[in-house]
Amino acid sequence: MTAIEATIVSTAMPTIAGQLKGGEIMSWVFSIYLLTNAMMTPIYGKLVDRIGRKPVFIFGIIVFIIGSSLCGISGSMIQLIVFRAIQGIGAGAIMPVAMTIIADIYPIEKRAKILGLSSAFWGIASVIGPLCGGFIVDTIGWHWIFFVNVPIGIVLVILTMMFLVEPKSEHEKQPIDVAGSLTLMMLLLVLLYGFQTLSDPSGASLITAICFALVIVLGFVFVKVERTAIDPVISLDLFKHSTFMIVNLIAALVSGFLMGIDVYIPMWMQGVLGLKAALGGMALAPLSFAWVIGSFLADKLLEKSTTKRAMTVGLVIILIGGLFLANVPVTTPFWAFCLISGFTGIGLGITITCTTVRAQSCVDEENIGIATSLNTLSRTLGQTIMVSIFGVVLNNHFNKEVATDTTLGLKREMIDQLSSHETLSQLPTESIVPLRSILYTGLHTVYFVGIILIIAALVMNQFQKSEKLV
């Protein structure tokens, strides 16, 4: 369900931005979803140990259904952003709880294989997403891409209630770390807003500086609160494990790069190549299939080698894919993007699977739930921060290029109109080529930033302890 949601929204977002006239704040549709997801993940990680996997999982799905329904009736970009926040609160429980259940059932030597099977379902759903999303946008309208989650969610709740059986928790119940949870939420909110203000040329530097100063203060407060908490929302002892820290940082960087693909390849297909949403979204389908292959390859690599070497293989593949995206000419056809997407997906499948298995191996059985939640949180934070940074980079590029125009009367909002066939017809014919050129060069800039992330991940990986898990 969450896989379908990710690819459907990515596919439909260019059309939504064109119709709701909110391209300048489009990145917030992704950012707010990831932010609320990130804020709730560690809290859910604690609750699953306190009250069990089943009630937390069901609660998350129900909130996700409510958020999806509200998104479907949005009449403005602001409304959509607010309702996506609710959707993210629910989504924060789904993936980490599912991963924790896998860790409960399977020993570490089998987890990579099971995660590969899990990725297979993710891959299938991710292929259905672009197909359904593009078809829905091109036929009955983008509002329905959110309504599709409702019946799926209802069925999932029923199946969970019927078939998921778990033993009663034997852990002693401790008071909820309310102070730590609220401080963490405030820290993440201010951090994201600080990155988002970078795109505002009027007074952005002052607001951004204030936000980052608050992040430092809140960081100190959070550490102090967690040190004195009876049952901290995040145990600070986990951060003393160097390998645990390294693999989670790598997960954050790689997930940040992934957002550049999920969000901006559909924009490239529709805005630069002029494809319809259905076909444009299909450029992500090979990535989903290849991710499954990469997950199974991770299992084989971990059997014969160390996580360090396996992750090096995955990161190098991702880097090559990023280099292609940052250098392809404007005339690059659709099928070439499918090849690049698929190739990069293999690297993503290897790397992300390895980070999850390695993070779980760093802790004892009693802490697997919170370790899995922190790994998920790291990935979500990477996505949250980078979708904001990518949006800042792209908006600044658009504003700069449009400002240099003196003859065609180009405006920032005209670039958003490129991605929807309905709004494209409203543009002056002579402005389409220069607008597509601006979009093309802006997307190249985004992928150059993405390459920096993967290089940083490769460097970090060299400091990981070289150990075999199986």
Coordinates of N, CA and C in Angstrom, one line a residue, residues 176-315:
I176 N 5.6 6.5 29.3 CA 5.9 7.0 27.9 C 6.8 8.2 28.0
D177 N 7.8 8.2 27.2 CA 8.8 9.4 27.1 C 8.1 10.5 26.4
V178 N 7.2 11.2 27.0 CA 6.5 12.3 26.3 C 7.4 13.4 26.0
A179 N 8.3 13.8 27.0 CA 9.2 15.0 26.8 C 10.1 14.7 25.6
G180 N 10.7 13.5 25.6 CA 11.6 13.1 24.5 C 10.9 13.1 23.1
S181 N 9.7 12.6 23.1 CA 8.9 12.5 21.9 C 8.6 13.9 21.3
L182 N 8.1 14.7 22.2 CA 7.8 16.1 21.7 C 9.0 16.9 21.3
T183 N 10.1 16.7 22.0 CA 11.3 17.4 21.6 C 11.8 16.9 20.3
L184 N 11.7 15.6 20.1 CA 12.2 15.1 18.8 C 11.3 15.6 17.6
M185 N 10.0 15.7 17.9 CA 9.1 16.2 16.9 C 9.4 17.7 16.5
M186 N 9.7 18.5 17.6 CA 10.0 19.9 17.3 C 11.3 20.0 16.6
L187 N 12.3 19.2 17.0 CA 13.6 19.2 16.3 C 13.5 18.9 14.8
L188 N 12.7 17.9 14.5 CA 12.6 17.5 13.1 C 11.8 18.5 12.3
L189 N 10.8 19.1 12.9 CA 10.0 20.1 12.2 C 10.8 21.3 11.9
V190 N 11.6 21.8 12.9 CA 12.4 23.0 12.7 C 13.5 22.7 11.7
L191 N 14.1 21.5 11.7 CA 15.1 21.2 10.8 C 14.6 21.2 9.4
L192 N 13.5 20.6 9.1 CA 12.9 20.6 7.8 C 12.5 22.0 7.3
Y193 N 11.9 22.7 8.2 CA 11.5 24.1 7.8 C 12.7 24.9 7.5
G194 N 13.8 24.7 8.2 CA 15.0 25.5 7.9 C 15.5 25.2 6.5
F195 N 15.5 24.0 6.1 CA 15.9 23.6 4.7 C 14.9 24.2 3.7
Q196 N 13.7 24.2 4.0 CA 12.7 24.7 3.1 C 12.8 26.2 2.9
T197 N 13.1 26.9 3.9 CA 13.2 28.4 3.8 C 14.4 28.8 2.9
L198 N 15.3 27.9 2.5 CA 16.4 28.3 1.7 C 15.9 28.8 0.3
S199 N 14.7 28.3 -0.1 CA 14.2 28.7 -1.4 C 13.5 30.1 -1.4
D200 N 13.4 30.7 -0.3 CA 12.7 32.0 -0.2 C 13.8 33.1 -0.2
P201 N 13.9 33.9 -1.3 CA 14.9 34.9 -1.4 C 14.8 36.0 -0.4
S202 N 13.6 36.3 0.1 CA 13.3 37.4 1.0 C 13.4 37.0 2.4
G203 N 14.5 37.4 3.0 CA 14.7 37.1 4.5 C 15.0 35.7 4.8
A204 N 15.3 34.9 3.7 CA 15.6 33.4 4.0 C 16.8 33.2 4.8
S205 N 17.8 34.0 4.7 CA 19.1 33.7 5.4 C 18.9 33.9 6.9
L206 N 18.1 34.9 7.3 CA 17.8 35.1 8.7 C 17.0 34.0 9.3
I207 N 15.9 33.6 8.6 CA 15.0 32.6 9.1 C 15.7 31.2 9.1
T208 N 16.5 31.0 8.1 CA 17.2 29.7 8.1 C 18.2 29.6 9.2
A209 N 18.9 30.7 9.5 CA 19.9 30.7 10.6 C 19.2 30.5 11.9
I210 N 18.1 31.1 12.1 CA 17.3 30.9 13.4 C 16.9 29.5 13.5
C211 N 16.4 28.9 12.4 CA 16.0 27.5 12.4 C 17.1 26.6 12.8
F212 N 18.3 26.7 12.2 CA 19.4 25.8 12.5 C 19.9 26.1 13.9
A213 N 19.9 27.3 14.3 CA 20.3 27.6 15.7 C 19.3 26.8 16.7
L214 N 18.0 26.8 16.4 CA 17.1 26.1 17.2 C 17.3 24.6 17.2
V215 N 17.7 24.1 16.0 CA 18.0 22.7 15.9 C 19.1 22.3 16.8
I216 N 20.2 23.1 16.9 CA 21.3 22.8 17.8 C 20.8 22.8 19.3
V217 N 20.0 23.9 19.6 CA 19.5 23.9 21.0 C 18.6 22.7 21.3
L218 N 17.7 22.4 20.4 CA 16.8 21.3 20.6 C 17.5 20.0 20.7
G219 N 18.6 19.9 19.9 CA 19.4 18.7 19.9 C 20.0 18.5 21.3
F220 N 20.6 19.6 21.9 CA 21.1 19.5 23.3 C 20.0 19.1 24.3
V221 N 18.8 19.7 24.1 CA 17.7 19.4 25.0 C 17.3 18.0 24.9
F222 N 17.2 17.5 23.7 CA 16.8 16.1 23.4 C 17.8 15.1 24.1
V223 N 19.1 15.4 23.9 CA 20.1 14.5 24.6 C 19.9 14.5 26.1
K224 N 19.7 15.7 26.6 CA 19.6 15.8 28.1 C 18.3 15.0 28.6
V225 N 17.2 15.2 27.9 CA 16.0 14.6 28.2 C 16.1 13.0 28.2
E226 N 16.8 12.6 27.1 CA 16.9 11.1 26.9 C 17.8 10.5 27.9
R227 N 18.8 11.2 28.4 CA 19.7 10.7 29.4 C 19.0 10.5 30.7
T228 N 18.0 11.2 31.0 CA 17.3 11.1 32.3 C 16.0 10.3 32.2
A229 N 15.5 10.0 31.0 CA 14.3 9.3 30.8 C 14.4 7.9 31.3
I230 N 13.3 7.4 31.9 CA 13.3 6.0 32.4 C 13.3 5.0 31.2
D231 N 12.5 5.3 30.2 CA 12.5 4.5 29.0 C 12.5 5.5 27.8
P232 N 13.7 5.9 27.4 CA 13.8 7.0 26.3 C 13.3 6.5 25.0
V233 N 12.7 7.4 24.3 CA 12.2 7.1 23.0 C 13.3 6.6 22.0
I234 N 14.5 7.1 22.2 CA 15.7 6.7 21.5 C 16.8 6.5 22.5
S235 N 17.2 5.2 22.6 CA 18.3 4.9 23.5 C 19.6 5.5 23.0
L236 N 20.3 6.4 23.7 CA 21.5 7.0 23.3 C 22.7 6.0 23.2
D237 N 22.5 4.9 23.9 CA 23.6 3.8 23.8 C 23.8 3.3 22.4
L238 N 22.7 3.3 21.6 CA 22.8 2.8 20.2 C 23.8 3.6 19.4
F239 N 23.9 4.9 19.7 CA 24.7 5.8 18.9 C 26.2 5.6 19.3
K240 N 26.5 4.8 20.3 CA 27.9 4.5 20.6 C 28.5 3.4 19.7
H241 N 27.6 2.7 19.0 CA 28.0 1.6 18.1 C 28.3 2.2 16.7
S242 N 29.6 2.3 16.4 CA 30.1 3.0 15.2 C 29.5 2.4 13.9
T243 N 29.4 1.1 13.8 CA 28.9 0.4 12.6 C 27.4 0.7 12.5
F244 N 26.6 0.7 13.6 CA 25.2 1.1 13.6 C 25.0 2.5 13.0
M245 N 25.8 3.4 13.5 CA 25.8 4.8 13.0 C 26.1 4.9 11.5
I246 N 27.1 4.2 11.1 CA 27.6 4.3 9.7 C 26.5 3.8 8.7
V247 N 26.0 2.6 9.0 CA 25.0 2.0 8.1 C 23.7 2.8 8.0
N248 N 23.3 3.5 9.2 CA 22.1 4.3 9.1 C 22.4 5.6 8.4
L249 N 23.6 6.2 8.5 CA 23.9 7.4 7.7 C 23.9 7.0 6.2
I250 N 24.5 5.9 5.9 CA 24.5 5.5 4.5 C 23.0 5.3 4.0
A251 N 22.2 4.7 4.8 CA 20.8 4.5 4.5 C 20.1 5.8 4.2
A252 N 20.4 6.8 5.0 CA 19.9 8.2 4.9 C 20.3 8.8 3.6
L253 N 21.6 8.7 3.2 CA 22.1 9.3 2.0 C 21.5 8.6 0.8
V254 N 21.5 7.3 0.8 CA 21.0 6.6 -0.4 C 19.5 6.8 -0.6
S255 N 18.7 6.9 0.5 CA 17.3 7.2 0.5 C 17.1 8.6 0.0
G256 N 18.0 9.5 0.3 CA 17.9 10.9 -0.2 C 18.0 10.9 -1.7
F257 N 19.0 10.2 -2.2 CA 19.2 10.0 -3.6 C 18.0 9.4 -4.3
L258 N 17.4 8.4 -3.7 CA 16.2 7.8 -4.2 C 15.1 8.8 -4.5
M259 N 14.9 9.8 -3.6 CA 13.9 10.8 -3.8 C 14.1 11.6 -5.1
G260 N 15.4 11.8 -5.4 CA 15.7 12.5 -6.7 C 15.2 11.7 -7.9
I261 N 15.1 10.4 -7.8 CA 14.6 9.5 -8.8 C 13.1 9.5 -8.8
D262 N 12.5 9.2 -7.7 CA 11.1 9.0 -7.5 C 10.3 10.3 -7.9
V263 N 10.8 11.4 -7.5 CA 10.1 12.7 -7.7 C 10.4 13.3 -9.1
Y264 N 11.6 13.2 -9.6 CA 12.0 14.0 -10.7 C 12.1 13.3 -12.0
I265 N 12.2 11.9 -12.0 CA 12.2 11.2 -13.3 C 10.8 11.4 -13.9
P266 N 9.7 11.2 -13.2 CA 8.4 11.5 -13.8 C 8.2 12.9 -14.3
M267 N 8.8 13.9 -13.6 CA 8.8 15.2 -14.1 C 9.6 15.4 -15.4
W268 N 10.7 14.7 -15.5 CA 11.5 14.7 -16.7 C 10.7 14.1 -17.9
M269 N 10.1 13.0 -17.6 CA 9.3 12.3 -18.7 C 8.2 13.2 -19.2
Q270 N 7.5 13.8 -18.3 CA 6.3 14.6 -18.6 C 6.7 16.1 -19.1
G271 N 7.6 16.7 -18.4 CA 7.9 18.1 -18.6 C 8.9 18.3 -19.8
V272 N 9.9 17.4 -19.9 CA 11.0 17.5 -20.9 C 10.6 16.7 -22.2
L273 N 10.2 15.5 -22.0 CA 9.9 14.6 -23.1 C 8.4 14.8 -23.6
G274 N 7.6 15.4 -22.8 CA 6.2 15.6 -23.2 C 5.3 14.4 -23.2
L275 N 5.7 13.4 -22.4 CA 4.9 12.2 -22.3 C 3.7 12.3 -21.4
K276 N 2.7 11.5 -21.6 CA 1.6 11.5 -20.6 C 2.0 10.9 -19.3
A277 N 1.2 11.1 -18.3 CA 1.5 10.7 -16.9 C 1.7 9.2 -16.9
A278 N 0.8 8.4 -17.6 CA 0.8 7.0 -17.5 C 2.2 6.4 -18.0
L279 N 2.6 6.9 -19.1 CA 3.9 6.4 -19.7 C 5.1 7.0 -18.9
G280 N 5.0 8.2 -18.5 CA 6.0 8.9 -17.7 C 6.3 8.1 -16.4
G281 N 5.3 7.7 -15.7 CA 5.4 7.0 -14.5 C 6.0 5.6 -14.7
M282 N 5.9 5.0 -15.8 CA 6.4 3.7 -16.1 C 7.9 3.7 -16.1
A283 N 8.6 4.8 -16.2 CA 10.0 4.9 -16.2 C 10.6 4.4 -14.8
L284 N 9.7 4.4 -13.8 CA 10.1 4.0 -12.5 C 9.9 2.5 -12.3
A285 N 9.1 1.8 -13.2 CA 8.8 0.4 -13.0 C 10.1 -0.5 -13.1
P286 N 11.0 -0.3 -14.0 CA 12.2 -1.1 -14.0 C 13.0 -1.0 -12.7
L287 N 13.0 0.2 -12.1 CA 13.7 0.3 -10.8 C 13.1 -0.6 -9.7
S288 N 11.7 -0.7 -9.7 CA 11.1 -1.5 -8.7 C 11.4 -3.0 -9.0
F289 N 11.3 -3.5 -10.2 CA 11.7 -4.8 -10.5 C 13.1 -5.1 -10.1
A290 N 14.0 -4.2 -10.5 CA 15.4 -4.4 -10.3 C 15.8 -4.4 -8.8
W291 N 15.0 -3.6 -8.0 CA 15.2 -3.5 -6.6 C 15.0 -4.9 -6.0
V292 N 14.0 -5.7 -6.5 CA 13.8 -7.0 -6.0 C 15.0 -7.9 -6.3
I293 N 15.5 -7.8 -7.5 CA 16.7 -8.5 -7.9 C 17.9 -8.2 -7.0
G294 N 18.1 -6.9 -6.8 CA 19.1 -6.4 -5.9 C 19.0 -7.0 -4.5
S295 N 17.8 -7.1 -4.0 CA 17.6 -7.6 -2.6 C 18.1 -9.1 -2.6
F296 N 17.7 -9.9 -3.6 CA 18.2 -11.3 -3.6 C 19.7 -11.4 -3.8
L297 N 20.2 -10.5 -4.6 CA 21.7 -10.4 -4.8 C 22.4 -10.1 -3.4
A298 N 21.8 -9.2 -2.6 CA 22.3 -8.9 -1.3 C 22.4 -10.1 -0.5
D299 N 21.4 -11.0 -0.5 CA 21.4 -12.3 0.2 C 22.6 -13.1 -0.2
K300 N 22.9 -13.2 -1.5 CA 24.0 -14.0 -2.0 C 25.3 -13.4 -1.6
L301 N 25.4 -12.1 -1.7 CA 26.7 -11.4 -1.4 C 27.0 -11.5 0.1
L302 N 26.0 -11.5 0.9 CA 26.2 -11.6 2.4 C 26.6 -13.0 2.8
E303 N 26.2 -14.0 2.0 CA 26.6 -15.4 2.3 C 28.1 -15.6 2.0
K304 N 28.6 -14.8 1.0 CA 30.0 -15.1 0.6 C 31.0 -14.0 1.0
S305 N 30.4 -12.8 1.4 CA 31.3 -11.7 1.7 C 30.8 -10.9 2.9
T306 N 31.4 -9.8 3.2 CA 31.0 -8.9 4.3 C 30.0 -7.9 3.9
T307 N 29.3 -7.3 4.8 CA 28.4 -6.3 4.5 C 29.1 -5.1 3.9
K308 N 30.3 -4.8 4.3 CA 31.1 -3.7 3.7 C 31.3 -3.8 2.2
R309 N 31.7 -5.0 1.8 CA 32.0 -5.3 0.4 C 30.7 -5.3 -0.4
A310 N 29.6 -5.9 0.2 CA 28.3 -6.0 -0.5 C 27.8 -4.6 -0.7
M311 N 27.9 -3.7 0.3 CA 27.4 -2.4 0.2 C 28.2 -1.5 -0.8
T312 N 29.5 -1.8 -0.9 CA 30.4 -1.2 -1.9 C 29.9 -1.5 -3.3
V313 N 29.6 -2.7 -3.5 CA 29.0 -3.1 -4.9 C 27.8 -2.3 -5.2
G314 N 26.8 -2.3 -4.2 CA 25.6 -1.6 -4.4 C 25.8 -0.1 -4.7
L315 N 26.6 0.5 -3.9 CA 26.9 2.0 -4.0 C 27.5 2.3 -5.3

